[in-house]
C-alpha cells in the first residue's frame, strides 16, 4: 500500500457489488496486527480518504509500541 510505509499491506475483495478493504502489517515480531478495515463507498476512484490513512498511521504507531513491549517481555 503506498503512502503508509513498507510492511503495511492492503487486501481488497469484492462481494455483492461492494468493495471491502482490510489493511494490516505482518512484520511486527511474531504477531499480526489488523490496523483497519473499511467498506469502500465511492464508486469512482481508488483513493482512501486522508482521515482513514491518518487512523491507520496512528494504529500502526500503537502496534509498534505493543510489539516492542511484547518483545521486551519475552526477550
Short mmCIF file of C-alpha atoms in Angstrom, two decimals:
data_model
loop_
_atom_site.label_atom_id
_atom_site.label_comp_id
_atom_site.label_asym_id
_atom_site.label_seq_id
_atom_site.Cartn_x
_atom_site.Cartn_y
_atom_site.Cartn_z
CA UNK A 1 0.00 0.00 0.00
CA UNK A 2 1.50 3.32 -0.99
CA UNK A 3 1.73 6.17 1.46
CA UNK A 4 1.82 4.31 4.77
CA UNK A 5 5.20 2.55 4.99
CA UNK A 6 6.90 -0.68 3.94
CA UNK A 7 5.34 -3.74 5.59
CA UNK A 8 1.77 -2.40 5.52
CA UNK A 9 -0.40 -4.27 3.06
CA UNK A 10 -3.90 -3.79 1.68
CA UNK A 11 -6.28 -6.62 0.84
CA UNK A 12 -9.17 -5.73 -1.46
CA UNK A 13 -12.10 -8.02 -2.16
CA UNK A 14 -15.42 -7.57 -3.92
CA UNK A 15 -18.63 -9.06 -2.60
CA UNK A 16 -22.15 -8.43 -3.80
CA UNK A 17 -21.19 -5.28 -5.77
CA UNK A 18 -19.36 -3.73 -2.77
CA UNK A 19 -15.60 -3.40 -2.35
CA UNK A 20 -14.06 -4.22 1.01
CA UNK A 21 -10.55 -3.35 2.19
CA UNK A 22 -8.54 -4.56 5.13
CA UNK A 23 -5.19 -3.02 5.97
CA UNK A 24 -2.65 -4.97 8.01
CA UNK A 25 1.05 -5.37 8.65
CA UNK A 26 2.94 -8.63 9.19
CA UNK A 27 6.43 -7.50 10.18
CA UNK A 28 5.96 -6.87 13.91
CA UNK A 29 7.62 -9.74 15.72
CA UNK A 30 5.53 -12.90 15.84
CA UNK A 31 2.22 -11.04 15.80
CA UNK A 32 -0.12 -9.98 13.01
CA UNK A 33 -1.77 -6.63 13.66
CA UNK A 34 -5.01 -5.71 11.90
CA UNK A 35 -4.87 -1.93 11.67
CA UNK A 36 -8.12 -1.00 9.95
CA UNK A 37 -10.98 -2.39 7.88
CA UNK A 38 -13.46 -0.46 5.82
CA UNK A 39 -16.00 -0.78 3.06
CA UNK A 40 -15.07 1.38 0.10
CA UNK A 41 -18.13 3.51 -0.61
CA UNK A 42 -17.00 5.52 -3.62
CA UNK A 43 -17.96 4.08 -6.97
CA UNK A 44 -15.20 6.13 -8.62
CA UNK A 45 -11.52 6.31 -7.84
CA UNK A 46 -9.32 4.16 -5.64
CA UNK A 47 -8.08 6.68 -3.09
CA UNK A 48 -8.63 6.11 0.60
CA UNK A 49 -9.69 9.32 2.39
CA UNK A 50 -6.90 11.06 4.33
CA UNK A 51 -8.74 10.64 7.66
CA UNK A 52 -8.61 6.86 7.13
CA UNK A 53 -4.88 6.99 6.34
CA UNK A 54 -4.27 9.08 9.47
CA UNK A 55 -6.15 6.49 11.55
CA UNK A 56 -4.08 3.66 10.02
CA UNK A 57 -0.85 5.53 10.80
CA UNK A 58 -1.91 6.12 14.42
CA UNK A 59 -2.82 2.46 14.85
CA UNK A 60 0.47 1.39 13.25
CA UNK A 61 2.38 3.50 15.76
CA UNK A 62 0.44 1.91 18.62
CA UNK A 63 1.01 -1.60 17.20
CA UNK A 64 4.76 -0.95 17.04
CA UNK A 65 4.73 0.09 20.69
CA UNK A 66 2.82 -3.06 21.61
CA UNK A 67 5.20 -5.26 19.60
CA UNK A 68 8.23 -3.70 21.29
CA UNK A 69 6.71 -4.29 24.73
CA UNK A 70 5.93 -7.90 23.83
CA UNK A 71 9.46 -8.49 22.56
CA UNK A 72 10.90 -6.96 25.72
CA UNK A 73 8.70 -9.17 27.92
CA UNK A 74 9.66 -12.35 26.04
CA UNK A 75 13.27 -11.46 25.28
#
